[in-house]
CSV table of C-alpha atoms in Angstrom, one decimal:
chain,number,residue,atom,x,y,z
T,1,UNK,CA,104.7,21.3,274.0
T,2,UNK,CA,108.2,20.4,273.4
T,3,UNK,CA,108.9,17.3,275.5
T,4,UNK,CA,112.7,17.4,274.9
T,5,UNK,CA,114.8,18.4,277.8
T,6,UNK,CA,117.5,21.0,277.6
T,7,UNK,CA,120.0,18.2,277.6
T,8,UNK,CA,118.4,16.4,274.7
T,9,UNK,CA,118.1,19.6,272.7
T,10,UNK,CA,121.8,20.3,273.1
T,11,UNK,CA,122.6,16.8,272.1
T,12,UNK,CA,120.4,17.2,269.0
T,13,UNK,CA,122.1,20.5,268.1
T,14,UNK,CA,125.6,18.8,268.4
T,15,UNK,CA,124.5,15.9,266.2
T,16,UNK,CA,123.0,18.4,263.6
T,17,UNK,CA,126.2,20.4,263.6
T,18,UNK,CA,128.4,17.3,263.0
T,19,UNK,CA,126.1,16.2,260.2
T,20,UNK,CA,126.3,19.6,258.6
T,21,UNK,CA,130.1,19.7,259.0
T,22,UNK,CA,130.5,16.6,256.8
T,23,UNK,CA,129.6,18.2,253.5
T,24,UNK,CA,131.3,21.4,254.5
T,25,UNK,CA,134.6,19.5,255.1
T,26,UNK,CA,134.1,17.5,252.0
T,27,UNK,CA,133.6,20.6,249.9
T,28,UNK,CA,135.9,23.1,251.5
T,29,UNK,CA,138.9,21.3,252.9
T,30,UNK,CA,142.0,23.3,251.8
T,31,UNK,CA,144.7,21.8,249.7
T,32,UNK,CA,148.0,20.8,251.2
T,33,UNK,CA,149.7,21.6,247.9
T,34,UNK,CA,150.0,18.0,246.8
T,35,UNK,CA,148.2,16.9,243.6
T,36,UNK,CA,144.7,15.7,244.3
T,37,UNK,CA,144.6,16.9,247.9
T,38,UNK,CA,141.9,19.0,249.5
T,39,UNK,CA,138.1,19.1,249.1
T,40,UNK,CA,136.0,19.4,246.0
T,41,UNK,CA,136.2,23.2,245.9
T,42,UNK,CA,140.0,23.1,246.2
T,43,UNK,CA,140.2,20.5,243.4
T,44,UNK,CA,138.0,22.7,241.2
T,45,UNK,CA,140.1,25.8,241.9
T,46,UNK,CA,143.2,23.8,240.8
T,47,UNK,CA,141.4,22.4,237.7
T,48,UNK,CA,140.2,25.9,236.6
T,49,UNK,CA,143.2,27.8,237.9
T,50,UNK,CA,141.1,30.0,240.2
T,51,UNK,CA,143.2,29.6,243.4
T,52,UNK,CA,144.7,32.8,244.7
T,53,UNK,CA,146.6,31.6,247.8
T,54,UNK,CA,149.3,34.2,247.1
T,55,UNK,CA,147.0,37.1,247.8
T,56,UNK,CA,148.4,37.1,251.3
T,57,UNK,CA,151.7,38.2,249.9
T,58,UNK,CA,150.4,41.7,249.3
T,59,UNK,CA,151.7,44.2,251.9
T,60,UNK,CA,149.0,44.0,254.6
T,61,UNK,CA,149.5,47.6,255.6
T,62,UNK,CA,149.1,48.9,252.0
T,63,UNK,CA,146.2,51.0,250.8
T,64,UNK,CA,145.6,48.3,248.1
T,65,UNK,CA,145.1,45.6,250.7
T,66,UNK,CA,142.7,47.8,252.6
T,67,UNK,CA,140.6,48.0,249.5
T,68,UNK,CA,140.8,44.3,248.9
T,69,UNK,CA,139.6,43.6,252.4
T,70,UNK,CA,136.6,45.9,251.8
T,71,UNK,CA,135.8,44.0,248.6
T,72,UNK,CA,137.0,46.8,246.3
T,73,UNK,CA,139.7,44.8,244.4
T,74,UNK,CA,139.0,46.6,241.2
T,75,UNK,CA,139.8,50.0,242.7
T,76,UNK,CA,142.9,48.5,244.4
T,77,UNK,CA,144.1,47.2,241.0
T,78,UNK,CA,143.5,50.5,239.3
T,79,UNK,CA,145.5,52.3,241.9
T,80,UNK,CA,148.4,49.9,241.4
T,81,UNK,CA,148.3,50.3,237.7
T,82,UNK,CA,148.5,54.1,238.1
T,83,UNK,CA,151.4,53.7,240.6
T,84,UNK,CA,153.3,51.5,238.2
T,85,UNK,CA,152.9,54.1,235.4
T,86,UNK,CA,154.1,56.8,237.8
T,87,UNK,CA,157.1,54.8,238.9
T,88,UNK,CA,158.1,54.1,235.3
T,89,UNK,CA,157.9,57.8,234.4
T,90,UNK,CA,160.1,58.6,237.4
T,91,UNK,CA,162.5,55.8,236.6
T,92,UNK,CA,162.0,54.2,240.0
T,93,UNK,CA,162.6,50.7,238.7
T,94,UNK,CA,162.6,48.8,242.0
T,95,UNK,CA,159.3,50.3,243.0
T,96,UNK,CA,157.9,49.5,239.5
T,97,UNK,CA,158.9,45.9,239.8
T,98,UNK,CA,157.4,45.4,243.2
T,99,UNK,CA,154.2,47.2,242.1
T,100,UNK,CA,153.9,44.9,239.1
T,101,UNK,CA,154.3,42.0,241.5
T,102,UNK,CA,151.4,43.3,243.6
T,103,UNK,CA,149.2,43.7,240.5
T,104,UNK,CA,149.6,40.1,239.5
T,105,UNK,CA,148.7,39.0,243.0
T,106,UNK,CA,145.4,40.8,242.6
T,107,UNK,CA,144.9,39.8,238.9
T,108,UNK,CA,146.7,36.4,238.5
T,109,UNK,CA,144.4,35.1,235.8
T,110,UNK,CA,144.0,38.2,233.7
T,111,UNK,CA,146.2,37.4,230.7
T,112,UNK,CA,146.6,41.1,229.6
T,113,UNK,CA,148.5,41.8,232.9
T,114,UNK,CA,151.1,39.3,232.1
T,115,UNK,CA,151.2,40.2,228.4
T,116,UNK,CA,151.6,43.9,228.8
T,117,UNK,CA,153.9,44.0,231.8
T,118,UNK,CA,156.2,41.3,230.4
T,119,UNK,CA,156.5,43.3,227.2
T,120,UNK,CA,156.8,46.5,229.1
T,121,UNK,CA,159.8,45.3,231.2
T,122,UNK,CA,161.6,43.7,228.2
T,123,UNK,CA,161.1,46.6,225.8
T,124,UNK,CA,160.2,49.9,227.4
T,125,UNK,CA,162.1,49.6,230.7
T,126,UNK,CA,165.1,48.0,229.1
T,127,UNK,CA,165.4,50.8,226.6
T,128,UNK,CA,165.7,53.4,229.4
T,129,UNK,CA,169.2,52.1,230.3
T,130,UNK,CA,172.4,53.0,228.6
T,131,UNK,CA,174.6,50.0,229.3
T,132,UNK,CA,173.7,46.9,227.2
T,133,UNK,CA,174.2,44.7,230.3
T,134,UNK,CA,171.5,46.6,232.1
T,135,UNK,CA,169.2,46.4,229.1
T,136,UNK,CA,169.7,42.7,229.0
T,137,UNK,CA,168.9,42.4,232.7
T,138,UNK,CA,165.4,44.0,232.1
T,139,UNK,CA,164.9,41.8,229.0
T,140,UNK,CA,165.4,38.8,231.4
T,141,UNK,CA,163.0,40.4,233.9
T,142,UNK,CA,160.3,40.5,231.2
T,143,UNK,CA,161.0,36.9,230.3
T,144,UNK,CA,160.9,35.8,234.0
T,145,UNK,CA,157.7,37.7,234.5
T,146,UNK,CA,156.0,36.0,231.6
T,147,UNK,CA,157.4,32.6,232.8
T,148,UNK,CA,155.5,33.1,236.1
T,149,UNK,CA,152.4,34.0,234.1
T,150,UNK,CA,152.7,30.7,232.2
T,151,UNK,CA,153.0,28.8,235.5
T,152,UNK,CA,149.9,30.4,236.9
T,153,UNK,CA,147.8,30.2,233.7
T,154,UNK,CA,148.0,26.9,231.9
T,155,UNK,CA,145.0,27.7,229.7
T,156,UNK,CA,146.6,30.5,227.7
T,157,UNK,CA,148.8,29.3,224.9
T,158,UNK,CA,149.3,32.9,224.0
T,159,UNK,CA,151.5,33.4,227.0
T,160,UNK,CA,153.8,30.6,226.0
T,161,UNK,CA,154.0,32.1,222.5
T,162,UNK,CA,154.9,35.5,224.0
T,163,UNK,CA,157.7,33.9,226.0
T,164,UNK,CA,159.0,32.3,222.9
T,165,UNK,CA,158.8,35.6,221.0
T,166,UNK,CA,160.9,37.4,223.7
T,167,UNK,CA,163.6,34.6,223.6
T,168,UNK,CA,163.6,34.8,219.8
T,169,UNK,CA,162.9,38.3,218.5
T,170,UNK,CA,163.9,40.5,221.5
T,171,UNK,CA,167.2,38.7,222.1
T,172,UNK,CA,167.9,37.9,218.5
T,173,UNK,CA,166.6,40.9,216.5
T,174,UNK,CA,167.2,43.9,218.8
T,175,UNK,CA,169.7,46.6,217.8
T,176,UNK,CA,171.9,45.0,220.5
T,177,UNK,CA,171.4,41.4,219.2
T,178,UNK,CA,175.1,40.6,218.9
T,179,UNK,CA,175.7,41.2,222.7
T,180,UNK,CA,172.3,39.9,223.7
T,181,UNK,CA,173.0,36.6,222.0
T,182,UNK,CA,176.4,36.5,223.7
T,183,UNK,CA,174.9,37.3,227.1
T,184,UNK,CA,172.2,34.6,226.5
T,185,UNK,CA,175.0,32.0,226.8
T,186,UNK,CA,177.4,33.8,229.1
T,187,UNK,CA,175.6,36.2,231.4
T,188,UNK,CA,177.3,39.6,232.1
T,189,UNK,CA,177.0,38.8,235.8
T,190,UNK,CA,179.8,36.2,235.5
T,191,UNK,CA,180.4,35.9,239.2
T,192,UNK,CA,176.8,35.1,240.0
T,193,UNK,CA,176.2,32.7,237.2
T,194,UNK,CA,179.8,31.2,237.2
T,195,UNK,CA,180.5,32.2,233.6
T,196,UNK,CA,177.4,30.6,232.2
T,197,UNK,CA,173.8,31.7,231.4
T,198,UNK,CA,171.1,32.7,233.8
T,199,UNK,CA,169.5,29.3,234.5
T,200,UNK,CA,166.1,30.8,234.8
T,201,UNK,CA,166.4,31.9,231.2
T,202,UNK,CA,168.5,29.3,229.6
T,203,UNK,CA,169.0,26.2,231.8
T,204,UNK,CA,170.1,24.0,229.0
T,205,UNK,CA,172.7,26.5,227.6
T,206,UNK,CA,171.0,26.5,224.2
T,207,UNK,CA,170.8,29.2,221.4
T,208,UNK,CA,168.0,31.7,222.1
T,209,UNK,CA,166.2,30.6,218.9
T,210,UNK,CA,166.3,26.9,220.0
T,211,UNK,CA,164.7,27.9,223.3
T,212,UNK,CA,162.1,30.0,221.4
T,213,UNK,CA,161.3,26.9,219.3
T,214,UNK,CA,160.7,24.9,222.5
T,215,UNK,CA,158.4,27.5,223.9
T,216,UNK,CA,156.4,27.8,220.6
T,217,UNK,CA,156.1,24.0,220.6
T,218,UNK,CA,154.6,24.1,224.1
T,219,UNK,CA,152.2,26.8,222.9
T,220,UNK,CA,151.1,24.6,220.0
T,221,UNK,CA,150.5,21.7,222.3
T,222,UNK,CA,148.3,23.9,224.5
T,223,UNK,CA,146.5,25.3,221.5
T,224,UNK,CA,145.1,21.9,220.8
T,225,UNK,CA,143.2,22.1,224.0
T,226,UNK,CA,142.7,25.8,224.6
T,227,UNK,CA,141.8,28.2,221.7
T,228,UNK,CA,144.2,31.1,221.3
T,229,UNK,CA,143.1,34.6,220.2
T,230,UNK,CA,146.5,36.0,219.2
T,231,UNK,CA,146.6,35.5,215.4
T,232,UNK,CA,145.3,33.2,212.6
T,233,UNK,CA,145.7,29.6,213.7
T,234,UNK,CA,147.9,28.6,210.8
T,235,UNK,CA,150.3,31.5,211.5
T,236,UNK,CA,150.3,30.7,215.2
T,237,UNK,CA,151.3,27.1,214.6
T,238,UNK,CA,154.0,28.0,212.1
T,239,UNK,CA,156.1,29.8,214.9
T,240,UNK,CA,158.3,26.8,216.0
T,241,UNK,CA,159.5,26.3,212.4
T,242,UNK,CA,160.2,30.0,211.9
T,243,UNK,CA,162.3,29.8,215.0
T,244,UNK,CA,164.3,27.0,213.4
T,245,UNK,CA,164.8,29.2,210.3
T,246,UNK,CA,165.9,32.1,212.5
T,247,UNK,CA,168.4,29.8,214.3
T,248,UNK,CA,170.0,28.9,211.0
T,249,UNK,CA,169.9,32.4,209.7
T,250,UNK,CA,171.5,33.8,212.9
T,251,UNK,CA,174.6,31.7,212.4
T,252,UNK,CA,175.3,33.1,209.0
T,253,UNK,CA,174.7,36.6,210.3
T,254,UNK,CA,177.5,35.9,212.7
T,255,UNK,CA,179.8,34.5,210.0
T,256,UNK,CA,179.3,30.8,210.8
T,257,UNK,CA,178.9,28.9,207.5
T,258,UNK,CA,179.9,25.3,208.5
T,259,UNK,CA,178.0,22.1,208.9
T,260,UNK,CA,176.0,23.2,211.9
T,261,UNK,CA,174.4,26.1,210.0
T,262,UNK,CA,173.7,23.9,206.9
T,263,UNK,CA,172.2,21.2,209.1
T,264,UNK,CA,170.0,23.7,210.8
T,265,UNK,CA,168.5,24.8,207.4
T,266,UNK,CA,168.1,21.2,206.4
T,267,UNK,CA,166.2,20.5,209.7
T,268,UNK,CA,164.1,23.6,209.0
T,269,UNK,CA,163.2,22.3,205.5
T,270,UNK,CA,162.2,18.9,207.0
T,271,UNK,CA,160.1,20.4,209.8
T,272,UNK,CA,158.4,22.8,207.4
T,273,UNK,CA,157.4,20.2,204.8
T,274,UNK,CA,156.8,17.1,206.9
T,275,UNK,CA,155.3,18.5,210.1
T,276,UNK,CA,153.8,21.9,209.5
T,277,UNK,CA,153.1,21.1,205.8
T,278,UNK,CA,151.2,18.0,206.8
T,279,UNK,CA,148.9,19.6,209.4
T,280,UNK,CA,145.3,19.9,208.5
T,281,UNK,CA,143.7,23.4,208.6
T,282,UNK,CA,140.0,24.1,208.3
T,283,UNK,CA,138.9,26.4,205.5
T,284,UNK,CA,135.3,27.6,204.6
T,285,UNK,CA,135.3,24.6,202.2
T,286,UNK,CA,136.7,22.0,204.5
T,287,UNK,CA,140.2,20.8,205.5
T,288,UNK,CA,143.4,21.3,203.5
T,289,UNK,CA,147.1,20.5,204.0
T,290,UNK,CA,149.8,22.9,202.7
T,291,UNK,CA,152.2,20.2,201.4
T,292,UNK,CA,149.6,18.4,199.3
T,293,UNK,CA,149.8,15.8,196.6
T,294,UNK,CA,147.3,14.8,194.0
T,295,UNK,CA,146.2,11.9,196.3
T,296,UNK,CA,145.7,14.4,199.1
T,297,UNK,CA,143.5,16.6,196.9
T,298,UNK,CA,141.3,13.6,195.9
T,299,UNK,CA,141.1,12.4,199.5
T,300,UNK,CA,140.2,15.8,200.9
T,301,UNK,CA,137.6,16.4,198.2
T,302,UNK,CA,136.1,12.9,198.7
T,303,UNK,CA,135.3,13.6,202.4
T,304,UNK,CA,132.4,15.9,201.4
T,305,UNK,CA,130.3,15.8,198.3
T,306,UNK,CA,129.9,19.6,198.4
T,307,UNK,CA,133.7,20.0,198.1
T,308,UNK,CA,135.4,19.7,194.7
T,309,UNK,CA,139.1,19.2,193.9
T,310,UNK,CA,139.1,22.8,192.6
T,311,UNK,CA,138.0,24.0,196.0
T,312,UNK,CA,140.8,22.2,197.7
T,313,UNK,CA,143.4,23.6,195.3
T,314,UNK,CA,142.0,27.1,195.6
T,315,UNK,CA,142.0,27.2,199.4
T,316,UNK,CA,145.3,25.4,199.6
T,317,UNK,CA,146.9,28.1,197.4
T,318,UNK,CA,145.3,30.8,199.5
T,319,UNK,CA,146.6,29.4,202.7
T,320,UNK,CA,150.0,28.9,201.2
T,321,UNK,CA,150.1,32.5,200.2
T,322,UNK,CA,149.0,33.6,203.7
T,323,UNK,CA,151.7,31.6,205.4
T,324,UNK,CA,154.3,32.3,202.8
T,325,UNK,CA,154.7,28.6,202.7
T,326,UNK,CA,156.2,28.2,199.2
T,327,UNK,CA,158.8,30.9,199.8
T,328,UNK,CA,160.1,29.3,203.1
T,329,UNK,CA,160.2,25.9,201.5
T,330,UNK,CA,162.3,27.2,198.6
T,331,UNK,CA,164.5,29.3,200.9
T,332,UNK,CA,165.3,26.4,203.2
T,333,UNK,CA,166.0,24.2,200.2
T,334,UNK,CA,168.3,26.7,198.5
T,335,UNK,CA,170.3,27.3,201.7
T,336,UNK,CA,171.8,23.8,201.5
T,337,UNK,CA,173.4,24.5,198.2
T,338,UNK,CA,177.1,25.5,197.7
T,339,UNK,CA,176.4,28.6,195.7
T,340,UNK,CA,174.1,30.0,198.4
T,341,UNK,CA,176.6,29.3,201.2
T,342,UNK,CA,179.5,30.8,199.2
T,343,UNK,CA,177.4,33.9,198.4
T,344,UNK,CA,176.6,34.5,202.1
T,345,UNK,CA,180.2,34.0,203.1
T,346,UNK,CA,181.7,36.3,200.4
T,347,UNK,CA,179.2,39.1,201.3
T,348,UNK,CA,179.9,38.6,205.0
T,349,UNK,CA,183.7,38.7,204.4
T,350,UNK,CA,183.3,41.8,202.3
T,351,UNK,CA,181.4,43.6,205.0
T,352,UNK,CA,184.1,42.6,207.5
T,353,UNK,CA,187.0,43.8,205.3
T,354,UNK,CA,185.2,47.1,204.9
T,355,UNK,CA,184.9,47.5,208.6
T,356,UNK,CA,188.6,46.9,208.9
T,357,UNK,CA,189.3,49.6,206.3
T,358,UNK,CA,190.6,47.1,203.6
T,359,UNK,CA,188.5,48.5,200.8
T,360,UNK,CA,190.2,46.7,197.9
T,361,UNK,CA,189.6,43.2,199.4
T,362,UNK,CA,186.1,44.2,200.5
T,363,UNK,CA,185.3,45.2,196.9
T,364,UNK,CA,186.6,41.9,195.6
T,365,UNK,CA,184.6,39.8,198.1
T,366,UNK,CA,181.4,41.8,197.6
T,367,UNK,CA,181.6,41.4,193.8
T,368,UNK,CA,182.1,37.7,194.2
T,369,UNK,CA,179.2,37.5,196.6
T,370,UNK,CA,176.9,39.6,194.4
T,371,UNK,CA,177.6,37.4,191.4
T,372,UNK,CA,176.9,34.2,193.3
T,373,UNK,CA,173.8,35.7,194.9
T,374,UNK,CA,172.5,36.7,191.4
T,375,UNK,CA,173.0,33.1,190.3
T,376,UNK,CA,170.9,31.9,193.3
T,377,UNK,CA,168.1,34.3,192.5
T,378,UNK,CA,168.1,33.3,188.9
T,379,UNK,CA,167.7,29.7,189.9
T,380,UNK,CA,165.1,30.5,192.6
T,381,UNK,CA,163.3,33.6,191.3
T,382,UNK,CA,160.5,33.2,194.0
T,383,UNK,CA,163.1,34.3,196.6
T,384,UNK,CA,162.8,37.9,195.3
T,385,UNK,CA,159.3,38.2,196.8
T,386,UNK,CA,160.5,38.2,200.4
T,387,UNK,CA,162.3,41.1,202.1
T,388,UNK,CA,164.5,38.8,204.2
T,389,UNK,CA,165.9,37.1,201.2
T,390,UNK,CA,166.8,40.1,199.1
T,391,UNK,CA,168.0,42.6,201.7
T,392,UNK,CA,171.4,40.9,202.0
T,393,UNK,CA,171.9,41.3,198.2
T,394,UNK,CA,170.8,45.0,198.3
T,395,UNK,CA,173.1,45.8,201.3
T,396,UNK,CA,176.0,44.2,199.4
T,397,UNK,CA,175.3,46.5,196.4
T,398,UNK,CA,175.0,49.5,198.7
T,399,UNK,CA,178.3,48.8,200.3
T,400,UNK,CA,180.0,48.1,197.0
T,401,UNK,CA,178.8,51.4,195.5
T,402,UNK,CA,179.9,53.2,198.7
T,403,UNK,CA,183.4,51.8,198.2
T,404,UNK,CA,183.5,53.2,194.7
T,405,UNK,CA,182.5,56.6,196.1
T,406,UNK,CA,185.2,56.5,198.8
T,407,UNK,CA,187.9,55.6,196.3
T,408,UNK,CA,186.7,58.2,193.8
T,409,UNK,CA,185.8,55.5,191.2
T,410,UNK,CA,182.8,55.6,188.8
T,411,UNK,CA,180.2,53.0,189.5
T,412,UNK,CA,180.1,50.6,186.6
T,413,UNK,CA,176.9,50.6,184.5
T,414,UNK,CA,176.6,46.8,184.6
T,415,UNK,CA,177.0,44.8,187.8
T,416,UNK,CA,175.5,41.7,189.4
T,417,UNK,CA,172.1,42.2,191.0
T,418,UNK,CA,171.4,45.3,189.0
T,419,UNK,CA,167.8,44.1,188.2
T,420,UNK,CA,167.2,43.7,191.9
T,421,UNK,CA,168.7,47.1,192.7
T,422,UNK,CA,166.5,48.8,190.2
T,423,UNK,CA,163.4,46.9,191.3
T,424,UNK,CA,163.8,47.7,195.0
T,425,UNK,CA,164.8,51.4,195.0
T,426,UNK,CA,162.1,52.2,197.4
T,427,UNK,CA,163.8,50.2,200.1
T,428,UNK,CA,167.3,51.7,199.7
T,429,UNK,CA,166.9,54.6,202.2
T,430,UNK,CA,165.9,52.3,205.0
T,431,UNK,CA,168.6,49.8,204.1
T,432,UNK,CA,171.2,52.6,204.1
T,433,UNK,CA,170.3,53.4,207.7
T,434,UNK,CA,170.4,49.7,208.7
T,435,UNK,CA,173.9,49.4,207.1
T,436,UNK,CA,175.3,52.4,209.0
T,437,UNK,CA,173.9,51.0,212.2
T,438,UNK,CA,175.3,47.5,211.5
T,439,UNK,CA,178.8,48.8,210.6
T,440,UNK,CA,178.8,51.0,213.7
T,441,UNK,CA,178.1,48.0,215.9
T,442,UNK,CA,181.0,45.9,214.5
């Protein structure tokens, strides 16, 4: 028979409850938002990025929220994806943006949500607008969306890479690149941003390729801790240095041939050969470095008795081919030389004179540029293996030949860059279209 009185039992229950509350509080105390605050579960959620405190931001009266409350988050998410697709087809952009925001509240740690919708806003939605200012607004929305994804997901270096790629390629290589690069430093909403850039996109007022390089460097730093699944590791880690090359190349596309442009190429050469070129990459036969010396070969081969110096040379050459390492080393080196700079400038001036209708001066400048460019290619024949290096020369020949047609003059049988012209005939139709587009944008 239980000899405890009712009073004693109640006291025992209270003591048991207090004892049981101690581990519950220790484990489940919510975070205050400060680093290290909260119970063990809160700390684990922060450590593994599993917290979803923003879930309450979903409209509580929405059908999606009703599904969430019933434990049917997957169905709610699918409904929102369908809604987003429908709003995009109907061009209801405000509803599309708010629906995308709701999707990420339900799937904050699913990388594909951030990846696809960031790309969708910057590419597909922006293309639906006629005014370049409006297109740029949606490019910014895509970047801002991905920035939020980076903030919520520290374990995905791919997202930082995607942000860098939007800053670099979307802003710097779109058909509207001239205006996009201008808006990047002076936003079209001048009143709101006081004649400067959107601080959420470009707080330091840098070139878009400089910001891209910073984002790629962050991605590389994260990649050391968290494996990425975007592309071959060597190509992933080459991205910051390609952004540096793009920065230098963009200046000459805009007709800037001074010290800043030359220094940018020199910095690119240094980064490429002393940082990227000295990284170790693992091959099926052991580690290699791309910028190797004979001492490197002997050292790498000596680490494992099953690896020979021939193995190191073989795999180094293969990785150099894959990353186009030798080409970019040569390209960056050649861009610091006077003949190369003068060739770029003469071709740029020739295109400009053509756009102004001054065909005689255009013809003279183009011939000068073609001759100098042929001299550069003779000195560095490996440059002829890369499209980016030869398209400038091919476009110069196209424009030069077009001037002869406009003036009713026969095209001379012999001219600078003729071997290149004959070799690359398959690329001519595409370059003709590019040239018409570029001249139309000037």
